[in-house]
Amino acid sequence: MQNDVAHRRLRELILDGTYPPGARLTELDAAAALQMSRTPVREALRALAAHGLVRPTGRGVVVVALDPAALEDAYQVRAALEALTAETAARRQREGRIAPADLAALDDLATTTAEATDAGRMAEAVTLNRRFHRRVAELAGNAIALDTLDRVWDQIHVSTLRSLAPPARHAHVSAQHDDLLAAIRRGDAEEAGHVARLHVLDTRASAGDPPTDH
């Protein structure tokens, strides 16, 4: 559907920084950029507002970033949910409900993410990192947690986009991914949850403050 296409494309333009925090966007501007009619664009902007990526203004919308307090809250929610999904994935692995091919694919993602990070390809590394953690959440089989994580991840991503830089301890980040994967493979739910939570909180500690919303 046109509404879904408009929503997906506008979301991508926000997440890649084409429309950064503070950018103002009208239905007419967005329709012209997407070469679409205003009706699906209008619905897409409403959905993005519900998603927390934009807020209505007197004319159109503005892309928003979380303020420092809200960003802290978002990381706390993300940490709790990623701990939950990691625990659940490990438990499902222990019960024999995860295919070996799925774990192998997760291992490949961890390796590819580490390679991109080591090479300083940060845009690629961010995308791969999110894909790795999203895959863990998918293996948990909790659709509500996955949907909520998607929203929180988007808001955090937009809020920290301008502060992206190669992590000072990228080997540590990669080691945490390996530890998480190992705990899931063993079916150790408690350890998987602990590593997942610690990983998110470490990420928060190294993240910059969000840019000012104009």
PDB file of C-alpha atoms in Angstrom:
ATOM      1  CA  MET A   1       0.000   0.000   0.000  1.00  0.00           C
ATOM      2  CA  GLN A   2       1.039   3.575  -0.660  1.00  0.00           C
ATOM      3  CA  ASN A   3       0.706   4.451   3.027  1.00  0.00           C
ATOM      4  CA  ASP A   4       3.180   1.721   3.998  1.00  0.00           C
ATOM      5  CA  VAL A   5       5.627   2.736   1.279  1.00  0.00           C
ATOM      6  CA  ALA A   6       5.487   6.384   2.345  1.00  0.00           C
ATOM      7  CA  HIS A   7       5.961   5.447   5.993  1.00  0.00           C
ATOM      8  CA  ARG A   8       8.922   3.171   5.278  1.00  0.00           C
ATOM      9  CA  ARG A   9      10.686   5.676   3.036  1.00  0.00           C
ATOM     10  CA  LEU A  10      10.197   8.650   5.360  1.00  0.00           C
ATOM     11  CA  ARG A  11      11.350   6.582   8.334  1.00  0.00           C
ATOM     12  CA  GLU A  12      14.498   5.612   6.420  1.00  0.00           C
ATOM     13  CA  LEU A  13      15.204   9.262   5.568  1.00  0.00           C
ATOM     14  CA  ILE A  14      14.902  10.195   9.244  1.00  0.00           C
ATOM     15  CA  LEU A  15      17.069   7.308  10.453  1.00  0.00           C
ATOM     16  CA  ASP A  16      19.843   7.984   7.926  1.00  0.00           C
ATOM     17  CA  GLY A  17      19.987  11.651   8.901  1.00  0.00           C
ATOM     18  CA  THR A  18      18.596  13.092   5.678  1.00  0.00           C
ATOM     19  CA  TYR A  19      15.970  14.703   7.925  1.00  0.00           C
ATOM     20  CA  PRO A  20      17.877  15.255  11.208  1.00  0.00           C
ATOM     21  CA  PRO A  21      16.414  16.326  14.542  1.00  0.00           C
ATOM     22  CA  GLY A  22      14.968  19.799  14.201  1.00  0.00           C
ATOM     23  CA  ALA A  23      14.206  19.433  10.499  1.00  0.00           C
ATOM     24  CA  ARG A  24      10.759  20.668   9.557  1.00  0.00           C
ATOM     25  CA  LEU A  25       8.748  18.720   7.032  1.00  0.00           C
ATOM     26  CA  THR A  26       5.409  19.538   5.437  1.00  0.00           C
ATOM     27  CA  GLU A  27       3.092  17.201   3.576  1.00  0.00           C
ATOM     28  CA  LEU A  28       3.917  19.078   0.387  1.00  0.00           C
ATOM     29  CA  ASP A  29       7.689  18.798   0.917  1.00  0.00           C
ATOM     30  CA  ALA A  30       7.500  15.107   1.728  1.00  0.00           C
ATOM     31  CA  ALA A  31       5.163  14.357  -1.163  1.00  0.00           C
ATOM     32  CA  ALA A  32       7.539  16.093  -3.557  1.00  0.00           C
ATOM     33  CA  ALA A  33      10.569  14.257  -2.146  1.00  0.00           C
ATOM     34  CA  LEU A  34       8.830  10.886  -2.444  1.00  0.00           C
ATOM     35  CA  GLN A  35       7.053  11.737  -5.692  1.00  0.00           C
ATOM     36  CA  MET A  36       3.771  10.647  -4.163  1.00  0.00           C
ATOM     37  CA  SER A  37       0.385  12.201  -3.512  1.00  0.00           C
ATOM     38  CA  ARG A  38      -0.209  13.983  -0.220  1.00  0.00           C
ATOM     39  CA  THR A  39      -2.754  11.488   1.144  1.00  0.00           C
ATOM     40  CA  PRO A  40      -0.359   8.567   1.877  1.00  0.00           C
ATOM     41  CA  VAL A  41       2.257  11.062   3.066  1.00  0.00           C
ATOM     42  CA  ARG A  42      -0.241  12.550   5.525  1.00  0.00           C
ATOM     43  CA  GLU A  43      -0.967   9.097   6.952  1.00  0.00           C
ATOM     44  CA  ALA A  44       2.748   8.284   7.096  1.00  0.00           C
ATOM     45  CA  LEU A  45       3.486  11.462   9.064  1.00  0.00           C
ATOM     46  CA  ARG A  46       0.731  10.578  11.525  1.00  0.00           C
ATOM     47  CA  ALA A  47       2.223   7.109  11.992  1.00  0.00           C
ATOM     48  CA  LEU A  48       5.698   8.570  12.498  1.00  0.00           C
ATOM     49  CA  ALA A  49       4.286  10.931  15.118  1.00  0.00           C
ATOM     50  CA  ALA A  50       2.716   7.974  16.933  1.00  0.00           C
ATOM     51  CA  HIS A  51       6.107   6.259  16.673  1.00  0.00           C
ATOM     52  CA  GLY A  52       7.747   9.225  18.411  1.00  0.00           C
ATOM     53  CA  LEU A  53      10.009  10.247  15.527  1.00  0.00           C
ATOM     54  CA  VAL A  54       8.238  13.519  14.660  1.00  0.00           C
ATOM     55  CA  ARG A  55       5.845  15.902  16.381  1.00  0.00           C
ATOM     56  CA  PRO A  56       3.201  18.114  14.781  1.00  0.00           C
ATOM     57  CA  THR A  57       3.915  21.819  14.506  1.00  0.00           C
ATOM     58  CA  GLY A  58       1.765  24.671  13.278  1.00  0.00           C
ATOM     59  CA  ARG A  59       2.633  23.635   9.743  1.00  0.00           C
ATOM     60  CA  GLY A  60       3.791  20.088   9.138  1.00  0.00           C
ATOM     61  CA  VAL A  61       6.011  18.198  11.566  1.00  0.00           C
ATOM     62  CA  VAL A  62       9.480  18.477  13.060  1.00  0.00           C
ATOM     63  CA  VAL A  63      11.877  15.564  13.600  1.00  0.00           C
ATOM     64  CA  VAL A  64      12.459  15.139  17.315  1.00  0.00           C
ATOM     65  CA  ALA A  65      15.294  13.947  19.508  1.00  0.00           C
ATOM     66  CA  LEU A  66      14.863  12.797  23.075  1.00  0.00           C
ATOM     67  CA  ASP A  67      16.163  15.177  25.723  1.00  0.00           C
ATOM     68  CA  PRO A  68      18.856  13.743  28.058  1.00  0.00           C
ATOM     69  CA  ALA A  69      16.352  12.593  30.701  1.00  0.00           C
ATOM     70  CA  ALA A  70      14.074  10.923  28.153  1.00  0.00           C
ATOM     71  CA  LEU A  71      17.076   9.338  26.444  1.00  0.00           C
ATOM     72  CA  GLU A  72      18.140   7.860  29.773  1.00  0.00           C
ATOM     73  CA  ASP A  73      14.632   6.454  30.217  1.00  0.00           C
ATOM     74  CA  ALA A  74      14.726   4.996  26.710  1.00  0.00           C
ATOM     75  CA  TYR A  75      17.987   3.191  27.420  1.00  0.00           C
ATOM     76  CA  GLN A  76      16.576   1.793  30.664  1.00  0.00           C
ATOM     77  CA  VAL A  77      13.557   0.429  28.774  1.00  0.00           C
ATOM     78  CA  ARG A  78      15.800  -0.956  26.056  1.00  0.00           C
ATOM     79  CA  ALA A  79      18.035  -2.635  28.652  1.00  0.00           C
ATOM     80  CA  ALA A  80      15.062  -4.275  30.352  1.00  0.00           C
ATOM     81  CA  LEU A  81      13.536  -5.494  27.093  1.00  0.00           C
ATOM     82  CA  GLU A  82      16.805  -6.766  25.644  1.00  0.00           C
ATOM     83  CA  ALA A  83      17.463  -8.630  28.887  1.00  0.00           C
ATOM     84  CA  LEU A  84      13.996 -10.158  28.632  1.00  0.00           C
ATOM     85  CA  THR A  85      14.368 -11.213  24.997  1.00  0.00           C
ATOM     86  CA  ALA A  86      17.871 -12.605  25.581  1.00  0.00           C
ATOM     87  CA  GLU A  87      16.607 -14.640  28.548  1.00  0.00           C
ATOM     88  CA  THR A  88      13.679 -15.922  26.513  1.00  0.00           C
ATOM     89  CA  ALA A  89      15.859 -16.808  23.525  1.00  0.00           C
ATOM     90  CA  ALA A  90      18.226 -18.752  25.787  1.00  0.00           C
ATOM     91  CA  ARG A  91      15.317 -20.548  27.405  1.00  0.00           C
ATOM     92  CA  ARG A  92      13.893 -21.489  24.015  1.00  0.00           C
ATOM     93  CA  GLN A  93      17.331 -22.730  22.971  1.00  0.00           C
ATOM     94  CA  ARG A  94      17.487 -24.911  26.089  1.00  0.00           C
ATOM     95  CA  GLU A  95      14.093 -26.330  25.165  1.00  0.00           C
ATOM     96  CA  GLY A  96      15.295 -27.163  21.651  1.00  0.00           C
ATOM     97  CA  ARG A  97      13.034 -24.606  19.978  1.00  0.00           C
ATOM     98  CA  ILE A  98      15.726 -22.718  18.042  1.00  0.00           C
ATOM     99  CA  ALA A  99      17.166 -24.196  14.866  1.00  0.00           C
ATOM    100  CA  PRO A 100      20.982 -24.553  14.639  1.00  0.00           C
ATOM    101  CA  ALA A 101      20.880 -22.557  11.398  1.00  0.00           C
ATOM    102  CA  ASP A 102      19.364 -19.605  13.236  1.00  0.00           C
ATOM    103  CA  LEU A 103      22.183 -19.611  15.799  1.00  0.00           C
ATOM    104  CA  ALA A 104      24.746 -19.900  13.018  1.00  0.00           C
ATOM    105  CA  ALA A 105      23.204 -16.878  11.292  1.00  0.00           C
ATOM    106  CA  LEU A 106      23.395 -14.927  14.557  1.00  0.00           C
ATOM    107  CA  ASP A 107      27.063 -15.894  14.886  1.00  0.00           C
ATOM    108  CA  ASP A 108      27.706 -14.638  11.343  1.00  0.00           C
ATOM    109  CA  LEU A 109      26.003 -11.334  12.181  1.00  0.00           C
ATOM    110  CA  ALA A 110      28.201 -10.871  15.248  1.00  0.00           C
ATOM    111  CA  THR A 111      31.324 -11.471  13.140  1.00  0.00           C
ATOM    112  CA  THR A 112      30.243  -9.121  10.358  1.00  0.00           C
ATOM    113  CA  THR A 113      29.342  -6.421  12.887  1.00  0.00           C
ATOM    114  CA  ALA A 114      32.766  -6.683  14.520  1.00  0.00           C
ATOM    115  CA  GLU A 115      34.490  -6.438  11.149  1.00  0.00           C
ATOM    116  CA  ALA A 116      32.573  -3.303  10.167  1.00  0.00           C
ATOM    117  CA  THR A 117      33.270  -1.699  13.561  1.00  0.00           C
ATOM    118  CA  ASP A 118      36.991  -2.512  13.430  1.00  0.00           C
ATOM    119  CA  ALA A 119      37.168  -0.961   9.949  1.00  0.00           C
ATOM    120  CA  GLY A 120      35.472   2.241  11.138  1.00  0.00           C
ATOM    121  CA  ARG A 121      32.455   1.785   8.853  1.00  0.00           C
ATOM    122  CA  MET A 122      30.134   3.192  11.491  1.00  0.00           C
ATOM    123  CA  ALA A 123      26.925   3.559   9.454  1.00  0.00           C
ATOM    124  CA  GLU A 124      27.222  -0.093   8.397  1.00  0.00           C
ATOM    125  CA  ALA A 125      28.201  -1.177  11.899  1.00  0.00           C
ATOM    126  CA  VAL A 126      25.179   0.542  13.446  1.00  0.00           C
ATOM    127  CA  THR A 127      22.860  -1.175  10.977  1.00  0.00           C
ATOM    128  CA  LEU A 128      24.460  -4.570  11.577  1.00  0.00           C
ATOM    129  CA  ASN A 129      24.482  -4.109  15.342  1.00  0.00           C
ATOM    130  CA  ARG A 130      20.781  -3.399  15.361  1.00  0.00           C
ATOM    131  CA  ARG A 131      20.171  -6.384  13.090  1.00  0.00           C
ATOM    132  CA  PHE A 132      22.100  -8.605  15.536  1.00  0.00           C
ATOM    133  CA  HIS A 133      20.077  -7.477  18.551  1.00  0.00           C
ATOM    134  CA  ARG A 134      16.823  -7.573  16.609  1.00  0.00           C
ATOM    135  CA  ARG A 135      17.559 -11.142  15.613  1.00  0.00           C
ATOM    136  CA  VAL A 136      18.014 -12.071  19.271  1.00  0.00           C
ATOM    137  CA  ALA A 137      14.615 -10.515  19.964  1.00  0.00           C
ATOM    138  CA  GLU A 138      13.090 -12.429  17.053  1.00  0.00           C
ATOM    139  CA  LEU A 139      14.462 -15.692  18.441  1.00  0.00           C
ATOM    140  CA  ALA A 140      12.653 -14.894  21.690  1.00  0.00           C
ATOM    141  CA  GLY A 141       9.338 -15.063  19.833  1.00  0.00           C
ATOM    142  CA  ASN A 142       7.795 -12.146  21.772  1.00  0.00           C
ATOM    143  CA  ALA A 143       6.109  -9.935  19.170  1.00  0.00           C
ATOM    144  CA  ILE A 144       5.112  -7.234  21.665  1.00  0.00           C
ATOM    145  CA  ALA A 145       8.659  -6.899  23.001  1.00  0.00           C
ATOM    146  CA  LEU A 146      10.016  -6.782  19.447  1.00  0.00           C
ATOM    147  CA  ASP A 147       7.578  -4.075  18.372  1.00  0.00           C
ATOM    148  CA  THR A 148       8.358  -1.977  21.450  1.00  0.00           C
ATOM    149  CA  LEU A 149      12.088  -2.417  20.931  1.00  0.00           C
ATOM    150  CA  ASP A 150      11.765  -1.262  17.333  1.00  0.00           C
ATOM    151  CA  ARG A 151      10.199   1.993  18.533  1.00  0.00           C
ATOM    152  CA  VAL A 152      12.756   2.533  21.275  1.00  0.00           C
ATOM    153  CA  TRP A 153      15.662   1.704  18.962  1.00  0.00           C
ATOM    154  CA  ASP A 154      14.400   4.255  16.406  1.00  0.00           C
ATOM    155  CA  GLN A 155      14.113   7.004  19.004  1.00  0.00           C
ATOM    156  CA  ILE A 156      17.568   6.283  20.435  1.00  0.00           C
ATOM    157  CA  HIS A 157      19.093   6.117  16.961  1.00  0.00           C
ATOM    158  CA  VAL A 158      17.736   9.491  15.905  1.00  0.00           C
ATOM    159  CA  SER A 159      18.703  11.046  19.226  1.00  0.00           C
ATOM    160  CA  THR A 160      22.337   9.889  19.050  1.00  0.00           C
ATOM    161  CA  LEU A 161      22.904  10.041  15.277  1.00  0.00           C
ATOM    162  CA  ARG A 162      25.179  13.084  15.403  1.00  0.00           C
ATOM    163  CA  SER A 163      27.378  11.574  18.082  1.00  0.00           C
ATOM    164  CA  LEU A 164      28.174   8.350  16.224  1.00  0.00           C
ATOM    165  CA  ALA A 165      31.856   7.485  16.376  1.00  0.00           C
ATOM    166  CA  PRO A 166      33.897   4.288  16.528  1.00  0.00           C
ATOM    167  CA  PRO A 167      33.533   2.974  20.091  1.00  0.00           C
ATOM    168  CA  ALA A 168      36.643   3.475  22.184  1.00  0.00           C
ATOM    169  CA  ARG A 169      36.355  -0.123  23.377  1.00  0.00           C
ATOM    170  CA  HIS A 170      35.106  -1.834  20.225  1.00  0.00           C
ATOM    171  CA  ALA A 171      36.852  -5.067  21.199  1.00  0.00           C
ATOM    172  CA  HIS A 172      34.848  -4.990  24.431  1.00  0.00           C
ATOM    173  CA  VAL A 173      31.608  -4.488  22.473  1.00  0.00           C
ATOM    174  CA  SER A 174      32.417  -7.435  20.222  1.00  0.00           C
ATOM    175  CA  ALA A 175      33.314  -9.547  23.262  1.00  0.00           C
ATOM    176  CA  GLN A 176      29.921  -8.778  24.805  1.00  0.00           C
ATOM    177  CA  HIS A 177      28.213  -9.910  21.601  1.00  0.00           C
ATOM    178  CA  ASP A 178      30.219 -13.132  21.755  1.00  0.00           C
ATOM    179  CA  ASP A 179      29.328 -13.599  25.439  1.00  0.00           C
ATOM    180  CA  LEU A 180      25.648 -13.059  24.687  1.00  0.00           C
ATOM    181  CA  LEU A 181      25.706 -15.542  21.839  1.00  0.00           C
ATOM    182  CA  ALA A 182      27.536 -18.099  23.988  1.00  0.00           C
ATOM    183  CA  ALA A 183      24.993 -17.774  26.811  1.00  0.00           C
ATOM    184  CA  ILE A 184      22.119 -18.252  24.381  1.00  0.00           C
ATOM    185  CA  ARG A 185      23.831 -21.301  22.868  1.00  0.00           C
ATOM    186  CA  ARG A 186      24.195 -22.827  26.329  1.00  0.00           C
ATOM    187  CA  GLY A 187      20.609 -22.044  27.151  1.00  0.00           C
ATOM    188  CA  ASP A 188      21.755 -19.998  30.154  1.00  0.00           C
ATOM    189  CA  ALA A 189      18.860 -17.560  30.493  1.00  0.00           C
ATOM    190  CA  GLU A 190      20.197 -15.773  33.580  1.00  0.00           C
ATOM    191  CA  GLU A 191      23.600 -15.090  32.023  1.00  0.00           C
ATOM    192  CA  ALA A 192      22.105 -14.080  28.672  1.00  0.00           C
ATOM    193  CA  GLY A 193      19.869 -11.545  30.395  1.00  0.00           C
ATOM    194  CA  HIS A 194      22.753 -10.194  32.467  1.00  0.00           C
ATOM    195  CA  VAL A 195      25.039  -9.748  29.460  1.00  0.00           C
ATOM    196  CA  ALA A 196      22.290  -8.136  27.365  1.00  0.00           C
ATOM    197  CA  ARG A 197      21.421  -5.617  30.081  1.00  0.00           C
ATOM    198  CA  LEU A 198      25.070  -4.775  30.761  1.00  0.00           C
ATOM    199  CA  HIS A 199      25.733  -4.319  27.054  1.00  0.00           C
ATOM    200  CA  VAL A 200      22.928  -1.753  26.684  1.00  0.00           C
ATOM    201  CA  LEU A 201      23.972   0.158  29.799  1.00  0.00           C
ATOM    202  CA  ASP A 202      27.591   0.222  28.605  1.00  0.00           C
ATOM    203  CA  THR A 203      26.354   1.574  25.282  1.00  0.00           C
ATOM    204  CA  ARG A 204      24.455   4.312  27.112  1.00  0.00           C
ATOM    205  CA  ALA A 205      27.533   5.238  29.113  1.00  0.00           C
ATOM    206  CA  SER A 206      29.507   5.801  25.904  1.00  0.00           C
ATOM    207  CA  ALA A 207      26.744   7.587  23.975  1.00  0.00           C
ATOM    208  CA  GLY A 208      26.681  11.343  23.528  1.00  0.00           C
ATOM    209  CA  ASP A 209      23.838  13.618  24.552  1.00  0.00           C
ATOM    210  CA  PRO A 210      21.085  14.125  21.972  1.00  0.00           C
ATOM    211  CA  PRO A 211      21.275  17.114  19.631  1.00  0.00           C
ATOM    212  CA  THR A 212      19.163  20.149  20.385  1.00  0.00           C
ATOM    213  CA  ASP A 213      15.704  20.098  18.805  1.00  0.00           C
ATOM    214  CA  HIS A 214      15.116  23.389  17.037  1.00  0.00           C
TER     215      HIS A 214
END
